[in-house]
Amino acid sequence: MKKHLVLALVALFAAAVLAPAAPAADKPPIKIGFIVPKTGNFAQFGIDMLNGFKLYLSEIDYTIAGRKIELIEEDEGATPANAVTKARKLIQHDKVHLMGGLLMAAAAYAVAPVVQEAEVPLVITVAASDDLTQRKASKYLARVSLTGGEHGHVAGDYAYRKLGWRKVAVVAMDYGWGHEVTGGFQRVFEELGGQVIQKIWTPVITTDFGPYVASLKPEADGILDVVTGAASIRLIGELRKAGVLDKKKVLAAGTATDETLLPALGDTALGVLTFLPWSQALDTPENKRFVQRIKQVTKKDYVGFSGAINYGAAMWIAEAIRQVGGDVENKEKFFKTLRATEIKSSPRGPIKVDKYGHIIQNIYIRRVDKVGSLYQNTVIDTYPAVSQFWKYNPEEYLKQPIYSRDNPPCKHC
């Protein structure tokens, strides 16, 4: 009897070991939760993010490594609390394997601890606040968008070395993006020998930039502009109206002349320089193909930046899923693979992330031109493989306080 029992157990064990694994196609779909603004002031950004992300998934028929992809969309809403509610729903009710998206930094900061607790990977595809992948970096978080500080570093270097500026006045929105771009710019620019001689902080709801433009110090060699969205149209309009753009160059954080704003900016923005990790006019086969495809989807001549970087994000995530053969249930293996995944070519250029989870990427210097009847951000220079820490030692960098309204202090104002 005992002998028969042993033989039965051996046979059962052998059957379990030798049984073929279930084909990938027989496995349930891989669920990706995607949180973006679908209502409110930033709804268009959210629509652009979704368009880019879904375009890539449609090109691969929503199938990776033999498994179908189920994309579950949620509205980020206007508050961090709303984003947290949607994240909990995706984790607890929908049982997603991965989450992506998020536009607002406050929402990303609020959602990060939730995914950390649940051990669900989160790929941020826009939210730009520096500390998400620096002092508050998380094992389960990666970001393939940008930070304010890294862009400021590039702009500071370009202003000093290429534009020959030595004194700069800054006009920036009075919130995190404005503070971090300005802080990164000032640090690099002044370490090279330049001086920031004026910082003008404008409320996010500013409608009249006339008084701010009138107060710009005339001795500045150039203007750093960190005003985004519809407000950028008003600021650049005032700079043109006051004659500033006829006398000095303006170097602006890239979304100030986002392709979606170019029709409204028109001739007013001609000659404005910007810095961003993508341009619709970027002359590569991958970007040309992407622009052609997204235009077919949106029926528009101008493609938003957030669509392009979300297309690249989808490429990057899909490649990681392929490399693990679709086995996203093995969380540790999947996330290690995700962090190690590299894309050699995407519409924006190569994609890989550092050990803190942030993308290492090309940042392009662009100039607003008019070609035929259309406007474009012509790429005139490239900073390849930019780190969020610029050329600083990461460990030493992280000992410094985050860039803020008063850090670095304005010694020459």
Short mmCIF file of C-alpha atoms in Angstrom, two decimals:
data_model
loop_
_atom_site.label_atom_id
_atom_site.label_comp_id
_atom_site.label_asym_id
_atom_site.label_seq_id
_atom_site.Cartn_x
_atom_site.Cartn_y
_atom_site.Cartn_z
CA MET A 1 0.00 0.00 0.00
CA LYS A 2 2.76 2.34 1.04
CA LYS A 3 4.68 1.51 -2.17
CA HIS A 4 1.62 2.29 -4.31
CA LEU A 5 1.16 5.65 -2.60
CA VAL A 6 4.78 6.62 -3.25
CA LEU A 7 4.49 5.66 -6.91
CA ALA A 8 1.29 7.69 -7.25
CA LEU A 9 2.94 10.76 -5.75
CA VAL A 10 5.94 10.36 -8.05
CA ALA A 11 3.65 10.11 -11.07
CA LEU A 12 1.69 13.17 -9.95
CA PHE A 13 4.91 15.17 -9.46
CA ALA A 14 6.23 14.10 -12.88
CA ALA A 15 2.97 15.07 -14.54
CA ALA A 16 3.10 18.49 -12.92
CA VAL A 17 6.71 19.08 -13.92
CA LEU A 18 6.47 17.71 -17.43
CA ALA A 19 3.10 19.21 -18.33
CA PRO A 20 3.47 21.86 -21.04
CA ALA A 21 3.07 25.48 -19.90
CA ALA A 22 -0.15 27.15 -20.95
CA PRO A 23 0.33 28.94 -24.26
CA ALA A 24 0.54 32.72 -23.89
CA ALA A 25 -2.59 33.10 -26.01
CA ASP A 26 -4.51 31.07 -23.42
CA LYS A 27 -3.52 33.39 -20.60
CA PRO A 28 -5.81 36.24 -19.55
CA PRO A 29 -5.06 39.69 -20.97
CA ILE A 30 -2.36 41.89 -19.51
CA LYS A 31 -4.15 44.79 -17.86
CA ILE A 32 -2.66 48.28 -18.05
CA GLY A 33 -4.36 51.06 -16.10
CA PHE A 34 -3.88 54.51 -17.61
CA ILE A 35 -4.71 57.67 -15.63
CA VAL A 36 -4.87 60.96 -17.55
CA PRO A 37 -6.99 64.12 -17.36
CA LYS A 38 -10.14 63.54 -19.38
CA THR A 39 -12.08 66.50 -18.00
CA GLY A 40 -11.20 70.04 -16.91
CA ASN A 41 -8.49 72.46 -18.05
CA PHE A 42 -5.97 69.79 -18.94
CA ALA A 43 -8.29 67.45 -20.81
CA GLN A 44 -6.59 68.12 -24.17
CA PHE A 45 -3.24 67.05 -22.70
CA GLY A 46 -4.89 63.85 -21.53
CA ILE A 47 -6.43 63.22 -24.93
CA ASP A 48 -3.03 63.72 -26.58
CA MET A 49 -1.41 61.31 -24.10
CA LEU A 50 -4.02 58.66 -24.82
CA ASN A 51 -3.80 59.16 -28.57
CA GLY A 52 -0.06 58.54 -28.54
CA PHE A 53 -0.19 55.56 -26.18
CA LYS A 54 -3.10 53.89 -27.99
CA LEU A 55 -1.60 54.50 -31.42
CA TYR A 56 1.34 52.22 -30.63
CA LEU A 57 -0.91 49.55 -29.09
CA SER A 58 -3.12 49.60 -32.18
CA GLU A 59 -0.07 49.12 -34.41
CA ILE A 60 0.69 45.86 -32.59
CA ASP A 61 -2.98 44.86 -32.47
CA TYR A 62 -3.03 45.20 -28.66
CA THR A 63 -0.99 41.97 -28.48
CA ILE A 64 2.45 41.46 -26.91
CA ALA A 65 4.26 38.13 -26.56
CA GLY A 66 1.07 36.33 -27.54
CA ARG A 67 -1.08 37.99 -24.86
CA LYS A 68 -3.77 40.55 -25.45
CA ILE A 69 -3.49 43.98 -23.83
CA GLU A 70 -6.48 45.43 -22.03
CA LEU A 71 -6.12 49.18 -21.52
CA ILE A 72 -8.32 50.58 -18.75
CA GLU A 73 -8.61 54.37 -18.88
CA GLU A 74 -9.38 56.54 -15.86
CA ASP A 75 -9.82 60.29 -15.45
CA GLU A 76 -7.07 61.93 -13.38
CA GLY A 77 -9.51 64.71 -12.48
CA ALA A 78 -8.53 68.00 -10.90
CA THR A 79 -7.23 66.83 -7.52
CA PRO A 80 -4.61 64.37 -6.25
CA ALA A 81 -7.31 62.71 -4.15
CA ASN A 82 -9.23 61.84 -7.30
CA ALA A 83 -6.14 60.31 -8.89
CA VAL A 84 -5.56 58.21 -5.76
CA THR A 85 -9.14 56.96 -5.85
CA LYS A 86 -8.73 55.90 -9.46
CA ALA A 87 -5.39 54.23 -8.74
CA ARG A 88 -6.92 52.21 -5.88
CA LYS A 89 -9.80 51.18 -8.16
CA LEU A 90 -7.36 50.01 -10.84
CA ILE A 91 -5.33 48.01 -8.33
CA GLN A 92 -8.04 46.52 -6.14
CA HIS A 93 -10.97 46.11 -8.52
CA ASP A 94 -9.42 45.78 -11.98
CA LYS A 95 -6.27 43.95 -10.79
CA VAL A 96 -4.02 45.76 -13.28
CA HIS A 97 -0.50 44.49 -13.85
CA LEU A 98 0.92 47.96 -14.51
CA MET A 99 -0.18 51.59 -14.39
CA GLY A 100 0.85 54.47 -16.62
CA GLY A 101 0.04 58.09 -17.40
CA LEU A 102 -0.36 60.97 -14.89
CA LEU A 103 0.04 64.59 -15.92
CA MET A 104 0.08 66.63 -12.74
CA ALA A 105 3.02 66.37 -10.35
CA ALA A 106 0.78 66.53 -7.28
CA ALA A 107 -1.25 63.57 -8.56
CA ALA A 108 1.93 61.59 -9.27
CA TYR A 109 3.29 62.28 -5.77
CA ALA A 110 -0.02 61.11 -4.29
CA VAL A 111 -0.28 57.94 -6.39
CA ALA A 112 3.35 56.83 -5.95
CA PRO A 113 2.96 55.50 -2.35
CA VAL A 114 -0.23 53.66 -3.36
CA VAL A 115 1.51 51.66 -6.09
CA GLN A 116 4.52 51.13 -3.85
CA GLU A 117 2.31 49.55 -1.19
CA ALA A 118 0.56 47.35 -3.76
CA GLU A 119 3.84 46.52 -5.56
CA VAL A 120 2.38 47.50 -8.93
CA PRO A 121 4.78 49.13 -11.41
CA LEU A 122 3.95 52.73 -12.31
CA VAL A 123 5.33 54.35 -15.47
CA ILE A 124 4.84 58.13 -15.37
CA THR A 125 4.50 59.47 -18.88
CA VAL A 126 4.32 63.25 -18.28
CA ALA A 127 4.41 64.49 -14.62
CA ALA A 128 7.72 66.34 -14.43
CA SER A 129 8.54 67.20 -10.83
CA ASP A 130 12.21 66.44 -10.13
CA ASP A 131 11.90 64.55 -6.86
CA LEU A 132 9.64 61.78 -8.20
CA THR A 133 12.80 60.08 -9.45
CA GLN A 134 15.30 61.72 -7.14
CA ARG A 135 14.88 62.17 -3.38
CA LYS A 136 11.53 60.32 -3.46
CA ALA A 137 12.46 57.68 -6.02
CA SER A 138 10.57 54.41 -5.64
CA LYS A 139 11.46 50.86 -6.56
CA TYR A 140 8.18 50.47 -8.45
CA LEU A 141 8.23 53.81 -10.26
CA ALA A 142 9.80 54.76 -13.57
CA ARG A 143 9.40 57.90 -15.65
CA VAL A 144 9.87 58.31 -19.38
CA SER A 145 8.94 61.98 -19.72
CA LEU A 146 11.09 64.82 -18.33
CA THR A 147 12.01 66.92 -15.31
CA GLY A 148 12.18 70.67 -14.95
CA GLY A 149 15.69 70.59 -13.54
CA GLU A 150 17.21 68.57 -16.38
CA HIS A 151 15.76 70.98 -18.94
CA GLY A 152 17.03 73.97 -17.01
CA HIS A 153 20.53 72.48 -16.96
CA VAL A 154 20.56 72.16 -20.76
CA ALA A 155 19.16 75.66 -21.23
CA GLY A 156 21.78 77.18 -18.91
CA ASP A 157 24.57 75.51 -20.83
CA TYR A 158 23.14 76.52 -24.21
CA ALA A 159 22.55 80.14 -23.16
CA TYR A 160 26.13 80.58 -21.95
CA ARG A 161 28.10 78.53 -24.50
CA LYS A 162 26.04 78.88 -27.69
CA LEU A 163 24.12 82.13 -27.29
CA GLY A 164 26.91 83.93 -25.50
CA TRP A 165 24.62 85.35 -22.84
CA ARG A 166 26.23 86.61 -19.65
CA LYS A 167 23.24 88.30 -17.97
CA VAL A 168 19.74 86.85 -18.03
CA ALA A 169 16.29 87.93 -16.85
CA VAL A 170 13.77 85.21 -16.04
CA VAL A 171 9.99 85.24 -16.39
CA ALA A 172 8.57 82.05 -14.88
CA MET A 173 5.31 80.68 -13.56
CA ASP A 174 5.25 80.60 -9.79
CA TYR A 175 4.91 76.84 -9.24
CA GLY A 176 7.07 73.70 -9.33
CA TRP A 177 7.79 73.57 -13.08
CA GLY A 178 8.82 77.24 -13.13
CA HIS A 179 10.95 76.88 -10.00
CA GLU A 180 12.76 73.72 -11.16
CA VAL A 181 13.52 74.83 -14.72
CA THR A 182 14.76 78.18 -13.42
CA GLY A 183 16.81 76.57 -10.65
CA GLY A 184 18.54 74.17 -13.03
CA PHE A 185 19.21 76.96 -15.50
CA GLN A 186 20.64 79.28 -12.86
CA ARG A 187 22.93 76.66 -11.35
CA VAL A 188 24.59 75.69 -14.64
CA PHE A 189 24.59 79.21 -16.12
CA GLU A 190 26.20 80.79 -13.07
CA GLU A 191 28.73 77.99 -12.58
CA LEU A 192 29.90 78.78 -16.12
CA GLY A 193 30.28 82.47 -15.21
CA GLY A 194 26.89 83.98 -16.11
CA GLN A 195 24.55 85.97 -13.89
CA VAL A 196 20.79 85.74 -13.41
CA ILE A 197 20.00 89.40 -12.73
CA GLN A 198 16.21 89.22 -12.39
CA LYS A 199 13.54 86.65 -11.54
CA ILE A 200 9.93 87.56 -12.20
CA TRP A 201 7.46 85.02 -10.77
CA THR A 202 4.03 85.21 -12.37
CA PRO A 203 0.88 83.61 -10.91
CA VAL A 204 -0.38 80.62 -12.90
CA ILE A 205 -3.65 82.48 -13.56
CA THR A 206 -1.94 85.59 -15.01
CA THR A 207 -3.93 87.08 -17.88
CA ASP A 208 -1.99 90.34 -18.40
CA PHE A 209 1.78 90.04 -18.77
CA GLY A 210 2.18 93.69 -19.82
CA PRO A 211 3.40 94.98 -16.42
CA TYR A 212 5.90 92.10 -16.11
CA VAL A 213 7.33 92.68 -19.58
CA ALA A 214 7.61 96.41 -18.90
CA SER A 215 9.70 95.70 -15.79
CA LEU A 216 12.34 93.56 -17.55
CA LYS A 217 15.86 94.87 -16.94
CA PRO A 218 17.25 96.29 -20.21
CA GLU A 219 20.83 95.14 -19.47
CA ALA A 220 19.84 91.46 -19.78
CA ASP A 221 21.37 89.76 -22.82
CA GLY A 222 18.39 87.44 -23.16
CA ILE A 223 15.15 86.22 -21.54
CA LEU A 224 14.47 82.79 -20.03
CA ASP A 225 10.71 82.13 -20.42
CA VAL A 226 9.14 79.39 -18.26
CA VAL A 227 5.48 80.10 -18.94
CA THR A 228 3.39 77.33 -20.48
CA GLY A 229 -0.04 76.59 -21.89
CA ALA A 230 -2.39 79.30 -23.09
CA ALA A 231 -0.56 81.82 -20.89
CA SER A 232 2.46 81.40 -23.17
CA ILE A 233 0.47 82.87 -26.04
CA ARG A 234 -0.21 85.96 -23.95
CA LEU A 235 3.39 86.37 -22.72
CA ILE A 236 5.01 85.95 -26.13
CA GLY A 237 2.43 88.34 -27.56
CA GLU A 238 3.41 90.98 -25.00
CA LEU A 239 7.14 90.40 -25.65
CA ARG A 240 6.53 90.96 -29.37
CA LYS A 241 4.28 93.96 -28.79
CA ALA A 242 6.86 95.62 -26.51
CA GLY A 243 9.65 95.07 -29.05
CA VAL A 244 11.62 92.75 -26.78
CA LEU A 245 11.65 89.97 -29.37
CA ASP A 246 13.11 92.40 -31.94
CA LYS A 247 16.08 93.19 -29.69
CA LYS A 248 16.80 90.04 -27.69
CA LYS A 249 16.47 86.30 -28.00
CA VAL A 250 13.98 84.42 -25.84
CA LEU A 251 14.80 80.88 -24.68
CA ALA A 252 11.65 79.15 -23.48
CA ALA A 253 10.78 75.85 -21.82
CA GLY A 254 9.57 73.73 -24.74
CA THR A 255 5.85 73.52 -24.09
CA ALA A 256 5.74 77.32 -24.43
CA THR A 257 5.65 76.71 -28.18
CA ASP A 258 4.10 73.25 -28.18
CA GLU A 259 2.94 72.34 -31.67
CA THR A 260 -0.67 72.58 -30.52
CA LEU A 261 -0.09 76.26 -29.66
CA LEU A 262 1.69 77.23 -32.90
CA PRO A 263 -1.45 78.14 -34.89
CA ALA A 264 -2.51 80.56 -32.15
CA LEU A 265 1.02 81.94 -31.68
CA GLY A 266 1.47 82.50 -35.43
CA ASP A 267 4.10 85.00 -36.58
CA THR A 268 4.35 86.34 -33.03
CA ALA A 269 6.57 83.45 -31.97
CA LEU A 270 8.88 83.38 -34.99
CA GLY A 271 12.49 83.07 -33.81
CA VAL A 272 11.64 81.98 -30.24
CA LEU A 273 14.04 79.26 -29.06
CA THR A 274 12.88 76.34 -26.93
CA PHE A 275 14.26 73.14 -25.39
CA LEU A 276 12.34 69.83 -25.25
CA PRO A 277 12.93 66.10 -25.94
CA TRP A 278 10.86 66.08 -29.13
CA SER A 279 9.76 68.17 -32.08
CA GLN A 280 7.24 67.41 -34.79
CA ALA A 281 9.92 68.57 -37.23
CA LEU A 282 12.55 66.14 -35.91
CA ASP A 283 14.04 64.67 -39.09
CA THR A 284 14.26 60.94 -38.41
CA PRO A 285 12.45 58.06 -40.14
CA GLU A 286 10.84 57.00 -36.85
CA ASN A 287 9.46 60.45 -36.16
CA LYS A 288 8.25 61.03 -39.70
CA ARG A 289 6.36 57.74 -39.57
CA PHE A 290 4.86 58.58 -36.18
CA VAL A 291 3.77 62.06 -37.30
CA GLN A 292 2.13 60.66 -40.41
CA ARG A 293 0.23 58.04 -38.39
CA ILE A 294 -0.91 60.36 -35.58
CA LYS A 295 -2.11 62.92 -38.11
CA GLN A 296 -4.27 60.20 -39.67
CA VAL A 297 -5.74 59.46 -36.25
CA THR A 298 -6.31 63.03 -35.06
CA LYS A 299 -7.06 64.66 -38.44
CA LYS A 300 -4.89 67.60 -37.35
CA ASP A 301 -1.77 69.23 -38.84
CA TYR A 302 -0.16 69.88 -35.44
CA VAL A 303 0.80 67.05 -33.08
CA GLY A 304 1.17 67.67 -29.34
CA PHE A 305 4.37 66.81 -27.46
CA SER A 306 2.51 64.62 -24.98
CA GLY A 307 1.26 62.37 -27.80
CA ALA A 308 4.79 61.72 -29.02
CA ILE A 309 6.31 60.87 -25.65
CA ASN A 310 3.38 58.61 -24.74
CA TYR A 311 3.83 56.71 -28.01
CA GLY A 312 7.46 56.14 -26.97
CA ALA A 313 6.34 55.11 -23.49
CA ALA A 314 4.09 52.43 -24.97
CA MET A 315 6.99 51.17 -27.12
CA TRP A 316 9.21 50.93 -24.06
CA ILE A 317 6.65 49.10 -21.91
CA ALA A 318 5.80 46.70 -24.74
CA GLU A 319 9.46 45.83 -25.28
CA ALA A 320 9.85 44.96 -21.59
CA ILE A 321 6.79 42.70 -21.75
CA ARG A 322 8.26 40.94 -24.80
CA GLN A 323 11.54 40.38 -23.01
CA VAL A 324 9.80 38.54 -20.15
CA GLY A 325 7.70 36.54 -22.61
CA GLY A 326 4.52 38.16 -21.32
CA ASP A 327 5.13 36.90 -17.76
CA VAL A 328 4.13 40.13 -16.02
CA GLU A 329 2.79 38.17 -13.05
CA ASN A 330 6.42 37.71 -11.98
CA LYS A 331 6.61 41.24 -10.59
CA GLU A 332 10.26 41.29 -9.59
CA LYS A 333 11.46 39.93 -12.91
CA PHE A 334 9.15 42.21 -14.89
CA PHE A 335 10.13 45.40 -13.13
CA LYS A 336 13.84 44.64 -13.25
CA THR A 337 13.44 44.02 -16.97
CA LEU A 338 11.43 47.20 -17.40
CA ARG A 339 14.17 49.25 -15.74
CA ALA A 340 16.82 47.61 -17.94
CA THR A 341 14.95 47.93 -21.24
CA GLU A 342 16.40 50.15 -23.95
CA ILE A 343 14.80 51.41 -27.15
CA LYS A 344 17.41 52.37 -29.73
CA SER A 345 15.05 54.43 -31.85
CA SER A 346 11.68 55.99 -31.18
CA PRO A 347 10.05 59.20 -32.46
CA ARG A 348 11.90 61.17 -29.78
CA GLY A 349 15.18 59.21 -30.06
CA PRO A 350 16.72 56.49 -27.83
CA ILE A 351 15.03 55.58 -24.53
CA LYS A 352 16.59 54.06 -21.41
CA VAL A 353 16.34 54.85 -17.70
CA ASP A 354 18.91 55.42 -14.97
CA LYS A 355 19.08 53.48 -11.71
CA TYR A 356 16.69 56.00 -10.12
CA GLY A 357 14.04 55.22 -12.74
CA HIS A 358 14.24 58.38 -14.87
CA ILE A 359 14.77 58.49 -18.61
CA ILE A 360 18.13 59.36 -20.17
CA GLN A 361 17.23 61.17 -23.38
CA ASN A 362 18.08 63.62 -26.11
CA ILE A 363 17.00 67.20 -25.52
CA TYR A 364 16.58 69.33 -28.62
CA ILE A 365 17.06 73.07 -29.07
CA ARG A 366 14.28 74.26 -31.37
CA ARG A 367 13.41 77.50 -33.16
CA VAL A 368 9.94 78.55 -34.30
CA ASP A 369 9.97 78.89 -38.09
CA LYS A 370 7.35 79.17 -40.79
CA VAL A 371 7.63 76.68 -43.64
CA GLY A 372 5.09 77.25 -46.38
CA SER A 373 1.86 78.02 -44.62
CA LEU A 374 2.67 76.05 -41.47
CA TYR A 375 4.72 76.78 -38.36
CA GLN A 376 7.20 74.36 -36.84
CA ASN A 377 9.80 73.94 -34.11
CA THR A 378 12.92 73.45 -36.23
CA VAL A 379 15.61 71.42 -34.44
CA ILE A 380 18.84 73.46 -34.51
CA ASP A 381 20.92 71.61 -31.89
CA THR A 382 20.86 68.38 -29.89
CA TYR A 383 22.08 67.51 -26.41
CA PRO A 384 22.36 63.70 -26.54
CA ALA A 385 21.73 61.28 -23.65
CA VAL A 386 20.99 63.93 -21.01
CA SER A 387 20.87 62.71 -17.39
CA GLN A 388 18.50 64.22 -14.84
CA PHE A 389 21.66 64.92 -12.83
CA TRP A 390 23.38 66.68 -15.75
CA LYS A 391 27.13 66.16 -15.27
CA TYR A 392 26.99 66.10 -11.49
CA ASN A 393 27.61 63.07 -9.27
CA PRO A 394 24.10 61.77 -8.44
CA GLU A 395 24.86 61.03 -4.79
CA GLU A 396 26.32 64.52 -4.25
CA TYR A 397 23.50 66.11 -6.25
CA LEU A 398 20.85 64.50 -4.04
CA LYS A 399 22.43 65.95 -0.90
CA GLN A 400 21.44 69.42 -2.15
CA PRO A 401 17.93 70.77 -1.57
CA ILE A 402 15.51 70.59 -4.48
CA TYR A 403 15.31 73.62 -6.78
CA SER A 404 12.69 76.04 -5.51
CA ARG A 405 11.54 79.64 -5.66
CA ASP A 406 14.52 80.64 -3.51
CA ASN A 407 17.05 77.96 -4.39
CA PRO A 408 19.46 78.94 -5.79
CA PRO A 409 19.15 82.43 -4.29
CA CYS A 410 19.34 85.32 -6.75
CA LYS A 411 22.72 86.80 -5.82
CA HIS A 412 22.80 89.27 -8.73
CA CYS A 413 19.20 90.50 -8.67
#
